[in-house]
XYZ file of C-alpha atoms in Angstrom:
100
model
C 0.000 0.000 0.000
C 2.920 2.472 0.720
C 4.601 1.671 -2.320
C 1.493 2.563 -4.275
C 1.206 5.848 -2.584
C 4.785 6.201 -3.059
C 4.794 5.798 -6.768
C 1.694 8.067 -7.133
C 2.985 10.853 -5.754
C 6.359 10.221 -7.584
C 4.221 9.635 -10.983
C 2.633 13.755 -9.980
C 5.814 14.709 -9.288
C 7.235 14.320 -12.498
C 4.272 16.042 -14.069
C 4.118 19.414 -12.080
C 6.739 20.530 -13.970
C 5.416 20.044 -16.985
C 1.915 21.555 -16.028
C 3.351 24.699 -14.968
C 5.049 25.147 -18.204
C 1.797 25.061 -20.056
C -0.076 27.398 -17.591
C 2.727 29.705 -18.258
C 1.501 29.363 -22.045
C -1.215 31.976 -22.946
C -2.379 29.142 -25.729
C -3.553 27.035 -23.397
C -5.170 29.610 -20.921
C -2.092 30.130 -19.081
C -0.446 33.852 -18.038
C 0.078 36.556 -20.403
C 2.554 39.092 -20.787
C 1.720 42.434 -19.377
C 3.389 45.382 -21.796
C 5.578 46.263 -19.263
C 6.593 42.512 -19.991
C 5.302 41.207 -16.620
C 3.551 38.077 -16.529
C -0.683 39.179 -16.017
C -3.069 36.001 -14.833
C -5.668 35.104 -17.537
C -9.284 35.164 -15.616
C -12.908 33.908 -16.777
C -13.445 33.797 -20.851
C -11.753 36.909 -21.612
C -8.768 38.256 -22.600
C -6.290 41.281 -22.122
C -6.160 42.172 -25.380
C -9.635 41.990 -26.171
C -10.910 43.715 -22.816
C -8.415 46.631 -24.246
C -9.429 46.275 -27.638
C -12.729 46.826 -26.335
C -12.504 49.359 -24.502
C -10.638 51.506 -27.116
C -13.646 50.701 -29.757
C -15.744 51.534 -26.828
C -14.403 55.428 -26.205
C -13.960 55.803 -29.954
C -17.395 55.259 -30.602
C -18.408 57.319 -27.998
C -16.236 60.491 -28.967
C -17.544 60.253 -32.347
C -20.901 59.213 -32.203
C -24.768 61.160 -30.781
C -25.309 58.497 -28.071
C -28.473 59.959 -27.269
C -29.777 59.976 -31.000
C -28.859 56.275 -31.218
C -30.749 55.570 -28.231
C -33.502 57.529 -29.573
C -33.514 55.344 -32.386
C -33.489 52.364 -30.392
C -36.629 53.399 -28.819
C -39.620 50.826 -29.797
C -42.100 52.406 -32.226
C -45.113 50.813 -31.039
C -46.574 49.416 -27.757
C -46.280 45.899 -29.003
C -42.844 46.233 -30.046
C -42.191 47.884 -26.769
C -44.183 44.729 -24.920
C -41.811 42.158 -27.510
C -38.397 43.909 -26.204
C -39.601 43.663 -22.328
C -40.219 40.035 -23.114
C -36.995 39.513 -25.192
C -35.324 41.043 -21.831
C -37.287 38.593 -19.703
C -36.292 35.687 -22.066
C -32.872 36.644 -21.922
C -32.244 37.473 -17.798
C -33.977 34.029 -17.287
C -30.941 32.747 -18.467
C -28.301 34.455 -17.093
C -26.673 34.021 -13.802
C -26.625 37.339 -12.716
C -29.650 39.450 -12.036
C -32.985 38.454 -12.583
C-alpha cells in the first residue's frame, strides 16, 4: 500500500513541472505578458487584449458618435414592439446568472 502511494505521488511529481510550463503558455489559458513585460493572470473567458481592444472601440465610438440619437432610435415604435423587447429582456435574464 505504501509503495502505491509512493509511486503516485512520484508519478505527480514528475508532471508538475510540466503543467506549470503550459499554464505559463497563454495558448492554453495560461499567463500573459503584461506590456511592461510582466507576466498578467488570464481570468474567466476573456482576454487582455480583447478587454483593451474593447474598450478603445468603446471610447472611440463614444467620442464620435450622438449616443443619445442612437438611443432615440433604439426606442420601440409601437406598444407591441415595446411589450416584444420587455419580453426579449425577460427571455434573456432568465438565463443568465446574474440578475434576474
Amino acid at each position: 500500500m505504501n509503495q502505491d502511494r509512493k509511486s503516485r505521488q512520484q508519478s505527480q511529481q514528475q508532471q508538475q513541472p510540466q503543467q506549470r510550463a503550459q499554464s505559463q503558455d497563454p495558448k492554453k489559458g495560461g499567463q500573459q505578458p503584461s506590456p511592461e513585460g510582466k507576466p498578467q493572470q488570464q481570468m474567466g473567458e476573456g482576454s487582455y487584449e480583447g478587454t483593451r481592444d474593447y474598450n478603445q472601440r468603446t471610447e472611440e465610438y463614444l467620442k464620435s458618435h450622438d449616443v443619445k440619437s442612437d438611443a432615440e432610435a433604439a426606442r420601440p415604435r409601437s406598444e407591441q414592439e415595446a411589450r416584444e423587447m420587455k419580453e426579449a429582456e425577460r427571455e434573456g435574464r432568465s438565463h443568465s446568472k446574474g440578475e434576474h
